[in-house]
C-alpha cells in the first residue's frame, strides 16, 4: 500500500507545462464525468514524461518497474461520478461510495488496497483533496471550466522512493449532471 494505492482509493472510486484554465468560481462538481478523448493523447504523453523525470535517478531495474507501476496506477479512470453538497463531496464508482467533508478534517478510507487519510478543502473555487497513505501523498485539485463542461484534475504524487513529485493533469467532459 502506498500513495498510488491511495490515488486509486480516491479517484478509483476517483503545474508544470500546463496552460492555465479559466475556472468557474462557484461551479458544482456534481455530475458524471468522462475522460476526455480530446485531451487523452497529450495528457498521457505529459504524464509519462513526469513519471520518467521522477524516476530518472533510480536504479535501472527498479526504475523500469517503478515507471510501469506508476503508469498503470496513474491512468485516469474512464468515468468519475461526483455529488457536491458544498460542505460534503461524494465520489461514487460501481457499488462503492466515499463521502468526506470539505473543511479539512480527516476521513479514513479503507479498501482492498490499503488505508488512506483524506482531507479536502475548498480554495479559490477549487476542491483540493489530499490523500496520505503509508509511504506517500497525493494531492488532487478539482476545477470546473468556466462553461462548466469540463472537470480538470491537477494531480501530484510524492513520497515513497520518488525523489521528485509526479505532476500531471486529467481532463474530463461532463456526461450528465
Short mmCIF file of N, CA and C in Angstrom, two decimals:
data_model
loop_
_atom_site.label_atom_id
_atom_site.label_comp_id
_atom_site.label_asym_id
_atom_site.label_seq_id
_atom_site.Cartn_x
_atom_site.Cartn_y
_atom_site.Cartn_z
N UNK A 1 0.83 -1.19 0.00
CA UNK A 1 0.00 0.00 0.00
C UNK A 1 0.87 1.25 0.00
N UNK A 2 0.44 2.25 -0.68
CA UNK A 2 1.20 3.48 -0.70
C UNK A 2 0.41 4.59 -1.34
N UNK A 3 1.14 5.58 -1.82
CA UNK A 3 0.50 6.75 -2.37
C UNK A 3 -0.30 6.41 -3.62
N UNK A 4 0.20 5.51 -4.45
CA UNK A 4 -0.53 5.15 -5.65
C UNK A 4 -1.80 4.41 -5.28
N UNK A 5 -1.71 3.59 -4.27
CA UNK A 5 -2.90 2.90 -3.77
C UNK A 5 -3.91 3.93 -3.30
N UNK A 6 -3.45 4.91 -2.57
CA UNK A 6 -4.35 5.95 -2.07
C UNK A 6 -5.01 6.67 -3.25
N UNK A 7 -4.25 6.90 -4.30
CA UNK A 7 -4.79 7.51 -5.51
C UNK A 7 -5.96 6.69 -6.02
N UNK A 8 -5.77 5.41 -6.08
CA UNK A 8 -6.82 4.54 -6.60
C UNK A 8 -8.00 4.46 -5.65
N UNK A 9 -7.76 4.58 -4.38
CA UNK A 9 -8.85 4.57 -3.41
C UNK A 9 -9.75 5.78 -3.65
N UNK A 10 -9.16 6.93 -3.85
CA UNK A 10 -9.96 8.15 -4.01
C UNK A 10 -10.52 8.26 -5.41
N UNK A 11 -9.65 8.35 -6.38
CA UNK A 11 -10.11 8.56 -7.73
C UNK A 11 -10.71 7.30 -8.29
N UNK A 12 -10.18 6.15 -7.89
CA UNK A 12 -10.69 4.87 -8.35
C UNK A 12 -12.05 4.61 -7.83
N UNK A 13 -12.29 5.33 -7.06
CA UNK A 13 -13.66 5.21 -6.67
C UNK A 13 -14.46 5.90 -7.67
N UNK A 14 -12.05 7.78 -7.25
CA UNK A 14 -11.53 8.92 -8.10
C UNK A 14 -10.19 8.43 -8.33
N UNK A 15 0.90 23.59 -12.27
CA UNK A 15 1.72 22.52 -12.83
C UNK A 15 2.63 23.02 -13.93
N UNK A 16 3.34 21.98 -13.86
CA UNK A 16 4.36 22.44 -14.80
C UNK A 16 3.94 22.10 -16.23
N UNK A 17 4.13 23.05 -17.16
CA UNK A 17 3.89 22.79 -18.56
C UNK A 17 2.42 22.82 -18.98
N UNK A 18 1.50 23.14 -18.09
CA UNK A 18 0.10 23.18 -18.46
C UNK A 18 -0.37 24.62 -18.59
N UNK A 19 -1.18 24.86 -19.61
CA UNK A 19 -1.77 26.18 -19.77
C UNK A 19 -2.79 26.42 -18.66
N UNK A 20 -2.93 27.64 -18.24
CA UNK A 20 -3.90 27.97 -17.21
C UNK A 20 -5.32 27.82 -17.76
N UNK A 21 -6.22 27.30 -16.95
CA UNK A 21 -7.62 27.16 -17.32
C UNK A 21 -8.41 28.29 -16.65
N UNK A 22 -9.44 28.74 -17.31
CA UNK A 22 -10.35 29.69 -16.69
C UNK A 22 -11.32 28.86 -15.86
N UNK A 23 -11.40 29.15 -14.58
CA UNK A 23 -12.16 28.33 -13.64
C UNK A 23 -13.45 29.04 -13.24
N UNK A 24 -14.53 28.29 -13.21
CA UNK A 24 -15.80 28.81 -12.71
C UNK A 24 -15.72 28.84 -11.19
N UNK A 25 -15.88 30.00 -10.59
CA UNK A 25 -15.68 30.16 -9.15
C UNK A 25 -16.72 29.44 -8.29
N UNK A 26 -17.96 29.37 -8.72
CA UNK A 26 -19.00 28.75 -7.91
C UNK A 26 -19.58 27.52 -8.59
N UNK A 27 -18.79 26.87 -9.42
CA UNK A 27 -19.28 25.71 -10.17
C UNK A 27 -19.41 24.49 -9.27
N UNK A 28 -20.40 23.70 -9.55
CA UNK A 28 -20.58 22.47 -8.81
C UNK A 28 -19.82 21.34 -9.51
N UNK A 29 -19.30 20.44 -8.71
CA UNK A 29 -18.61 19.27 -9.24
C UNK A 29 -19.59 18.15 -9.55
N UNK A 30 -20.85 18.32 -9.14
CA UNK A 30 -21.84 17.27 -9.29
C UNK A 30 -22.00 16.88 -10.75
N UNK A 31 -21.96 15.58 -10.98
CA UNK A 31 -22.19 15.06 -12.31
C UNK A 31 -21.41 13.79 -12.56
N UNK A 32 -21.65 13.24 -13.72
CA UNK A 32 -20.86 12.11 -14.20
C UNK A 32 -19.92 12.69 -15.24
N UNK A 33 -18.65 12.39 -15.08
CA UNK A 33 -17.61 12.96 -15.92
C UNK A 33 -16.90 11.83 -16.65
N UNK A 34 -16.64 12.02 -17.95
CA UNK A 34 -15.99 11.01 -18.78
C UNK A 34 -14.64 11.55 -19.23
N UNK A 35 -13.61 10.70 -19.12
CA UNK A 35 -12.27 11.12 -19.51
C UNK A 35 -12.29 11.63 -20.96
N UNK A 36 -11.72 12.79 -21.17
CA UNK A 36 -11.79 13.48 -22.45
C UNK A 36 -10.93 12.80 -23.52
N UNK A 37 -11.58 12.40 -24.59
CA UNK A 37 -10.84 11.82 -25.72
C UNK A 37 -9.93 12.85 -26.37
N UNK A 38 -10.39 14.11 -26.37
CA UNK A 38 -9.62 15.19 -26.99
C UNK A 38 -8.28 15.41 -26.28
N UNK A 39 -8.26 15.25 -24.97
CA UNK A 39 -7.06 15.54 -24.18
C UNK A 39 -6.20 14.31 -23.92
N UNK A 40 -6.74 13.12 -24.15
CA UNK A 40 -6.10 11.88 -23.73
C UNK A 40 -4.66 11.72 -24.21
N UNK A 41 -4.41 11.87 -25.48
CA UNK A 41 -3.08 11.62 -26.02
C UNK A 41 -2.04 12.60 -25.47
N UNK A 42 -2.37 13.88 -25.45
CA UNK A 42 -1.45 14.89 -24.95
C UNK A 42 -1.20 14.70 -23.45
N UNK A 43 -2.27 14.47 -22.69
CA UNK A 43 -2.11 14.29 -21.25
C UNK A 43 -1.33 13.03 -20.91
N UNK A 44 -1.54 11.97 -21.68
CA UNK A 44 -0.79 10.74 -21.43
C UNK A 44 0.70 10.97 -21.66
N UNK A 45 1.05 11.65 -22.74
CA UNK A 45 2.46 11.94 -23.02
C UNK A 45 3.07 12.78 -21.90
N UNK A 46 2.34 13.79 -21.42
CA UNK A 46 2.84 14.63 -20.33
C UNK A 46 2.97 13.84 -19.02
N UNK A 47 2.02 12.94 -18.76
CA UNK A 47 2.07 12.11 -17.56
C UNK A 47 3.27 11.18 -17.61
N UNK A 48 3.50 10.55 -18.76
CA UNK A 48 4.65 9.66 -18.91
C UNK A 48 5.97 10.42 -18.75
N UNK A 49 6.04 11.63 -19.29
CA UNK A 49 7.25 12.45 -19.13
C UNK A 49 7.48 12.78 -17.66
N UNK A 50 6.42 13.12 -16.93
CA UNK A 50 6.54 13.43 -15.50
C UNK A 50 7.01 12.21 -14.72
N UNK A 51 6.51 11.04 -15.06
CA UNK A 51 6.93 9.80 -14.41
C UNK A 51 8.39 9.52 -14.72
N UNK A 52 8.78 9.70 -15.96
CA UNK A 52 10.18 9.46 -16.34
C UNK A 52 11.12 10.41 -15.60
N UNK A 53 10.74 11.68 -15.46
CA UNK A 53 11.57 12.64 -14.73
C UNK A 53 11.70 12.24 -13.26
N UNK A 54 10.59 11.82 -12.66
CA UNK A 54 10.59 11.48 -11.23
C UNK A 54 11.36 10.21 -10.92
N UNK A 55 11.51 9.33 -11.90
CA UNK A 55 12.18 8.04 -11.68
C UNK A 55 13.56 7.98 -12.34
N UNK A 56 13.97 9.07 -12.93
CA UNK A 56 15.21 9.11 -13.71
C UNK A 56 16.44 8.62 -12.94
N UNK A 57 16.54 8.95 -11.67
CA UNK A 57 17.74 8.63 -10.90
C UNK A 57 17.67 7.29 -10.18
N UNK A 58 16.64 6.52 -10.41
CA UNK A 58 16.52 5.20 -9.76
C UNK A 58 17.41 4.18 -10.47
N UNK A 59 17.77 3.13 -9.74
CA UNK A 59 18.50 2.01 -10.30
C UNK A 59 17.71 1.47 -11.50
N UNK A 60 18.42 1.01 -12.53
CA UNK A 60 17.79 0.57 -13.78
C UNK A 60 16.65 -0.42 -13.62
N UNK A 61 16.84 -1.49 -12.85
CA UNK A 61 15.79 -2.48 -12.67
C UNK A 61 14.60 -1.91 -11.90
N UNK A 62 14.89 -1.16 -10.86
CA UNK A 62 13.84 -0.55 -10.05
C UNK A 62 13.11 0.51 -10.88
N UNK A 63 13.87 1.28 -11.65
CA UNK A 63 13.28 2.35 -12.46
C UNK A 63 12.25 1.80 -13.43
N UNK A 64 12.56 0.74 -14.12
CA UNK A 64 11.63 0.16 -15.08
C UNK A 64 10.34 -0.29 -14.43
N UNK A 65 10.47 -0.97 -13.31
CA UNK A 65 9.27 -1.45 -12.59
C UNK A 65 8.48 -0.28 -12.02
N UNK A 66 9.18 0.73 -11.48
CA UNK A 66 8.52 1.90 -10.92
C UNK A 66 7.74 2.65 -12.00
N UNK A 67 8.35 2.82 -13.16
CA UNK A 67 7.67 3.51 -14.26
C UNK A 67 6.43 2.75 -14.70
N UNK A 68 6.57 1.43 -14.82
CA UNK A 68 5.43 0.62 -15.22
C UNK A 68 4.29 0.74 -14.21
N UNK A 69 4.62 0.62 -12.93
CA UNK A 69 3.61 0.70 -11.88
C UNK A 69 2.95 2.08 -11.85
N UNK A 70 3.75 3.13 -11.93
CA UNK A 70 3.20 4.49 -11.92
C UNK A 70 2.31 4.74 -13.13
N UNK A 71 2.72 4.26 -14.29
CA UNK A 71 1.88 4.45 -15.49
C UNK A 71 0.54 3.75 -15.33
N UNK A 72 0.56 2.56 -14.76
CA UNK A 72 -0.69 1.82 -14.55
C UNK A 72 -1.57 2.51 -13.49
N UNK A 73 -0.97 2.85 -12.37
CA UNK A 73 -1.74 3.37 -11.24
C UNK A 73 -2.20 4.81 -11.41
N UNK A 74 -1.56 5.55 -12.31
CA UNK A 74 -1.97 6.94 -12.53
C UNK A 74 -2.84 7.09 -13.77
N UNK A 75 -3.17 5.99 -14.42
CA UNK A 75 -4.05 6.07 -15.59
C UNK A 75 -5.41 6.59 -15.16
N UNK A 76 -5.88 7.66 -15.79
CA UNK A 76 -7.17 8.23 -15.39
C UNK A 76 -8.31 7.23 -15.60
N UNK A 77 -9.27 7.30 -14.71
CA UNK A 77 -10.47 6.48 -14.82
C UNK A 77 -11.29 6.92 -16.03
N UNK A 78 -12.05 6.02 -16.58
CA UNK A 78 -12.91 6.34 -17.70
C UNK A 78 -14.02 7.29 -17.27
N UNK A 79 -14.60 7.04 -16.09
CA UNK A 79 -15.70 7.87 -15.58
C UNK A 79 -15.48 8.19 -14.12
N UNK A 80 -15.92 9.38 -13.73
CA UNK A 80 -15.95 9.79 -12.33
C UNK A 80 -17.36 10.31 -12.06
N UNK A 81 -17.94 9.87 -10.96
CA UNK A 81 -19.25 10.36 -10.54
C UNK A 81 -19.09 11.10 -9.22
N UNK A 82 -19.50 12.36 -9.20
CA UNK A 82 -19.35 13.20 -8.02
C UNK A 82 -20.68 13.81 -7.62
N UNK A 83 -20.88 13.93 -6.32
CA UNK A 83 -22.01 14.67 -5.78
C UNK A 83 -21.43 15.72 -4.86
N UNK A 84 -21.62 16.98 -5.22
CA UNK A 84 -21.05 18.10 -4.47
C UNK A 84 -22.15 18.75 -3.65
N UNK A 85 -22.09 18.54 -2.34
CA UNK A 85 -23.08 19.13 -1.45
C UNK A 85 -22.57 20.37 -0.75
N UNK A 86 -21.50 20.97 -1.27
CA UNK A 86 -20.94 22.17 -0.65
C UNK A 86 -19.97 21.81 0.46
N UNK A 87 -20.51 21.41 1.61
CA UNK A 87 -19.63 21.06 2.73
C UNK A 87 -19.29 19.57 2.74
N UNK A 88 -19.88 18.81 1.81
CA UNK A 88 -19.60 17.37 1.68
C UNK A 88 -19.51 17.03 0.19
N UNK A 89 -18.59 16.13 -0.14
CA UNK A 89 -18.45 15.64 -1.51
C UNK A 89 -18.47 14.11 -1.47
N UNK A 90 -19.18 13.51 -2.42
CA UNK A 90 -19.24 12.05 -2.51
C UNK A 90 -18.70 11.61 -3.86
N UNK A 91 -17.75 10.67 -3.83
CA UNK A 91 -17.23 10.03 -5.02
C UNK A 91 -17.92 8.68 -5.11
N UNK A 92 -18.45 8.35 -6.27
CA UNK A 92 -19.12 7.05 -6.45
C UNK A 92 -18.51 6.33 -7.64
N UNK A 93 -18.36 5.03 -7.45
CA UNK A 93 -17.87 4.18 -8.53
C UNK A 93 -18.38 2.77 -8.27
N UNK A 94 -19.12 2.24 -9.23
CA UNK A 94 -19.74 0.92 -9.10
C UNK A 94 -20.56 0.89 -7.81
N UNK A 95 -20.29 -0.05 -6.93
CA UNK A 95 -21.07 -0.17 -5.70
C UNK A 95 -20.40 0.48 -4.50
N UNK A 96 -19.45 1.34 -4.72
CA UNK A 96 -18.69 1.94 -3.63
C UNK A 96 -18.84 3.45 -3.64
N UNK A 97 -18.99 4.02 -2.45
CA UNK A 97 -19.11 5.46 -2.30
C UNK A 97 -18.20 5.91 -1.17
N UNK A 98 -17.58 7.06 -1.36
CA UNK A 98 -16.79 7.68 -0.31
C UNK A 98 -17.28 9.11 -0.16
N UNK A 99 -17.67 9.48 1.05
CA UNK A 99 -18.12 10.84 1.33
C UNK A 99 -17.20 11.44 2.36
N UNK A 100 -16.81 12.70 2.13
CA UNK A 100 -15.97 13.40 3.09
C UNK A 100 -16.34 14.87 3.11
N UNK A 101 -16.00 15.52 4.21
CA UNK A 101 -16.29 16.93 4.36
C UNK A 101 -15.21 17.76 3.67
N UNK A 102 -15.55 19.00 3.41
CA UNK A 102 -14.60 19.89 2.73
C UNK A 102 -14.04 20.94 3.69
N UNK A 103 -14.02 20.61 4.98
CA UNK A 103 -13.50 21.54 5.97
C UNK A 103 -12.06 21.21 6.39
N UNK A 104 -11.45 20.24 5.72
CA UNK A 104 -10.07 19.88 6.04
C UNK A 104 -9.93 18.81 7.10
N UNK A 105 -11.05 18.36 7.67
CA UNK A 105 -10.95 17.31 8.70
C UNK A 105 -10.65 15.96 8.04
N UNK A 106 -9.95 15.08 8.75
CA UNK A 106 -9.53 13.81 8.16
C UNK A 106 -10.67 12.79 8.05
N UNK A 107 -10.64 12.03 6.96
CA UNK A 107 -11.54 10.91 6.75
C UNK A 107 -10.67 9.71 6.38
N UNK A 108 -10.80 8.63 7.12
CA UNK A 108 -10.04 7.41 6.81
C UNK A 108 -10.82 6.58 5.81
N UNK A 109 -10.12 6.11 4.80
CA UNK A 109 -10.73 5.30 3.75
C UNK A 109 -10.00 3.97 3.70
N UNK A 110 -10.75 2.89 3.69
CA UNK A 110 -10.18 1.54 3.64
C UNK A 110 -10.66 0.85 2.37
N UNK A 111 -9.76 0.17 1.70
CA UNK A 111 -10.13 -0.65 0.56
C UNK A 111 -9.26 -1.89 0.58
N UNK A 112 -9.47 -2.74 -0.42
CA UNK A 112 -8.64 -3.94 -0.50
C UNK A 112 -7.17 -3.60 -0.75
N UNK A 113 -6.90 -2.39 -1.15
CA UNK A 113 -5.52 -1.98 -1.44
C UNK A 113 -4.83 -1.28 -0.28
N UNK A 114 -5.57 -0.96 0.76
CA UNK A 114 -4.94 -0.30 1.91
C UNK A 114 -5.79 0.79 2.51
N UNK A 115 -5.15 1.56 3.38
CA UNK A 115 -5.82 2.63 4.11
C UNK A 115 -5.18 3.97 3.76
N UNK A 116 -6.01 4.99 3.69
CA UNK A 116 -5.51 6.34 3.45
C UNK A 116 -6.33 7.31 4.29
N UNK A 117 -5.73 8.44 4.59
CA UNK A 117 -6.43 9.53 5.27
C UNK A 117 -6.62 10.64 4.26
N UNK A 118 -7.87 11.04 4.08
CA UNK A 118 -8.22 12.06 3.09
C UNK A 118 -8.60 13.34 3.81
N UNK A 119 -8.11 14.44 3.29
CA UNK A 119 -8.51 15.77 3.76
C UNK A 119 -8.89 16.57 2.52
N UNK A 120 -10.02 17.26 2.61
CA UNK A 120 -10.48 18.06 1.48
C UNK A 120 -10.83 19.46 1.96
N UNK A 121 -10.54 20.43 1.11
CA UNK A 121 -10.91 21.82 1.42
C UNK A 121 -11.10 22.57 0.11
N UNK A 122 -11.80 23.65 0.21
CA UNK A 122 -12.03 24.49 -0.97
C UNK A 122 -11.08 25.68 -0.93
N UNK A 123 -10.51 25.96 -2.10
CA UNK A 123 -9.60 27.10 -2.22
C UNK A 123 -9.84 27.75 -3.58
N UNK A 124 -10.16 29.01 -3.58
CA UNK A 124 -10.31 29.79 -4.82
C UNK A 124 -11.19 29.08 -5.85
N UNK A 125 -12.34 28.57 -5.42
CA UNK A 125 -13.28 27.94 -6.33
C UNK A 125 -12.90 26.53 -6.75
N UNK A 126 -11.90 25.96 -6.13
CA UNK A 126 -11.46 24.61 -6.46
C UNK A 126 -11.58 23.73 -5.22
N UNK A 127 -11.66 22.42 -5.46
CA UNK A 127 -11.64 21.46 -4.37
C UNK A 127 -10.25 20.83 -4.35
N UNK A 128 -9.59 20.90 -3.20
CA UNK A 128 -8.25 20.33 -3.05
C UNK A 128 -8.37 19.12 -2.13
N UNK A 129 -8.04 17.94 -2.64
CA UNK A 129 -8.14 16.70 -1.88
C UNK A 129 -6.74 16.12 -1.73
N UNK A 130 -6.35 15.91 -0.47
CA UNK A 130 -5.04 15.33 -0.17
C UNK A 130 -5.26 13.97 0.46
N UNK A 131 -4.56 12.98 -0.07
CA UNK A 131 -4.64 11.62 0.45
C UNK A 131 -3.26 11.23 0.97
N UNK A 132 -3.22 10.89 2.25
CA UNK A 132 -1.96 10.48 2.88
C UNK A 132 -2.04 8.98 3.11
N UNK A 133 -1.11 8.25 2.51
CA UNK A 133 -1.02 6.80 2.72
C UNK A 133 0.28 6.51 3.45
N UNK A 134 0.56 5.25 3.63
CA UNK A 134 1.72 4.85 4.43
C UNK A 134 3.03 5.44 3.93
N UNK A 135 3.22 5.49 2.62
CA UNK A 135 4.52 5.96 2.15
C UNK A 135 4.43 7.08 1.12
N UNK A 136 3.38 7.87 1.16
CA UNK A 136 3.34 8.97 0.22
C UNK A 136 2.06 9.78 0.30
N UNK A 137 2.03 10.82 -0.53
CA UNK A 137 0.92 11.76 -0.54
C UNK A 137 0.50 12.01 -1.99
N UNK A 138 -0.80 12.08 -2.18
CA UNK A 138 -1.34 12.51 -3.46
C UNK A 138 -2.24 13.71 -3.20
N UNK A 139 -2.06 14.76 -3.98
CA UNK A 139 -2.93 15.92 -3.91
C UNK A 139 -3.59 16.09 -5.27
N UNK A 140 -4.91 16.21 -5.25
CA UNK A 140 -5.67 16.42 -6.49
C UNK A 140 -6.48 17.69 -6.34
N UNK A 141 -6.31 18.59 -7.31
CA UNK A 141 -7.07 19.83 -7.34
C UNK A 141 -8.14 19.68 -8.43
N UNK A 142 -9.40 19.74 -7.99
CA UNK A 142 -10.55 19.60 -8.88
C UNK A 142 -11.05 20.99 -9.25
N UNK A 143 -11.13 21.27 -10.55
CA UNK A 143 -11.62 22.55 -11.05
C UNK A 143 -12.63 22.28 -12.15
N UNK A 144 -13.62 23.16 -12.25
CA UNK A 144 -14.60 23.07 -13.32
C UNK A 144 -14.37 24.24 -14.25
N UNK A 145 -14.39 23.97 -15.56
CA UNK A 145 -14.18 25.04 -16.53
C UNK A 145 -15.28 26.09 -16.42
N UNK A 146 -15.01 27.28 -16.91
CA UNK A 146 -15.95 28.39 -16.78
C UNK A 146 -17.30 28.04 -17.40
N UNK A 147 -17.30 27.31 -18.52
CA UNK A 147 -18.57 26.93 -19.15
C UNK A 147 -19.18 25.68 -18.51
N UNK A 148 -18.53 25.15 -17.47
CA UNK A 148 -18.97 24.00 -16.68
C UNK A 148 -19.14 22.71 -17.48
N UNK A 149 -18.41 22.59 -18.58
CA UNK A 149 -18.47 21.37 -19.39
C UNK A 149 -17.28 20.44 -19.14
N UNK A 150 -16.26 20.94 -18.44
CA UNK A 150 -15.06 20.14 -18.21
C UNK A 150 -14.66 20.15 -16.74
N UNK A 151 -14.21 18.99 -16.28
CA UNK A 151 -13.64 18.84 -14.95
C UNK A 151 -12.14 18.62 -15.15
N UNK A 152 -11.33 19.47 -14.53
CA UNK A 152 -9.88 19.39 -14.68
C UNK A 152 -9.29 18.93 -13.36
N UNK A 153 -8.52 17.86 -13.39
CA UNK A 153 -7.84 17.35 -12.21
C UNK A 153 -6.34 17.59 -12.39
N UNK A 154 -5.76 18.39 -11.52
CA UNK A 154 -4.32 18.57 -11.48
C UNK A 154 -3.83 17.75 -10.31
N UNK A 155 -3.00 16.75 -10.60
CA UNK A 155 -2.63 15.73 -9.63
C UNK A 155 -1.13 15.76 -9.39
N UNK A 156 -0.75 15.64 -8.11
CA UNK A 156 0.67 15.50 -7.77
C UNK A 156 0.82 14.32 -6.83
N UNK A 157 1.83 13.51 -7.08
CA UNK A 157 2.13 12.32 -6.29
C UNK A 157 3.57 12.44 -5.80
N UNK A 158 3.77 12.27 -4.49
CA UNK A 158 5.13 12.36 -3.94
C UNK A 158 5.30 11.36 -2.82
N UNK A 159 6.55 11.15 -2.46
CA UNK A 159 6.85 10.26 -1.34
C UNK A 159 7.35 8.92 -1.82
N UNK A 160 7.43 7.99 -0.88
CA UNK A 160 7.96 6.67 -1.22
C UNK A 160 9.38 6.80 -1.69
N UNK A 161 9.71 6.14 -2.77
CA UNK A 161 11.06 6.18 -3.33
C UNK A 161 11.22 7.27 -4.39
N UNK A 162 10.17 8.06 -4.59
CA UNK A 162 10.25 9.14 -5.58
C UNK A 162 11.05 10.31 -5.01
N UNK A 163 12.06 10.73 -5.74
CA UNK A 163 12.84 11.89 -5.32
C UNK A 163 12.22 13.18 -5.84
N UNK A 164 11.41 13.07 -6.87
CA UNK A 164 10.72 14.22 -7.43
C UNK A 164 9.23 13.93 -7.46
N UNK A 165 8.44 14.98 -7.42
CA UNK A 165 7.00 14.85 -7.46
C UNK A 165 6.54 14.59 -8.89
N UNK A 166 5.60 13.68 -9.07
CA UNK A 166 4.97 13.44 -10.37
C UNK A 166 3.76 14.35 -10.44
N UNK A 167 3.73 15.23 -11.44
CA UNK A 167 2.60 16.14 -11.63
C UNK A 167 2.01 15.88 -13.01
N UNK A 168 0.69 15.74 -13.03
CA UNK A 168 0.03 15.54 -14.32
C UNK A 168 -1.41 16.03 -14.24
N UNK A 169 -2.06 16.05 -15.39
CA UNK A 169 -3.43 16.54 -15.50
C UNK A 169 -4.30 15.48 -16.14
N UNK A 170 -5.55 15.45 -15.71
CA UNK A 170 -6.57 14.61 -16.33
C UNK A 170 -7.80 15.49 -16.56
N UNK A 171 -8.30 15.50 -17.77
CA UNK A 171 -9.44 16.35 -18.14
C UNK A 171 -10.63 15.46 -18.47
N UNK A 172 -11.76 15.81 -17.90
CA UNK A 172 -13.00 15.04 -18.10
C UNK A 172 -14.06 15.95 -18.70
N UNK A 173 -14.91 15.35 -19.54
CA UNK A 173 -16.06 16.05 -20.12
C UNK A 173 -17.29 15.67 -19.32
N UNK A 174 -18.19 16.64 -19.15
CA UNK A 174 -19.42 16.36 -18.41
C UNK A 174 -20.30 15.44 -19.27
N UNK A 175 -20.66 14.30 -18.69
CA UNK A 175 -21.57 13.37 -19.38
C UNK A 175 -23.01 13.63 -18.96
N UNK A 176 -23.20 13.99 -17.69
CA UNK A 176 -24.53 14.34 -17.19
C UNK A 176 -24.39 15.08 -15.87
N UNK A 177 -25.45 15.71 -15.43
CA UNK A 177 -25.44 16.44 -14.16
C UNK A 177 -25.94 15.59 -13.05
#
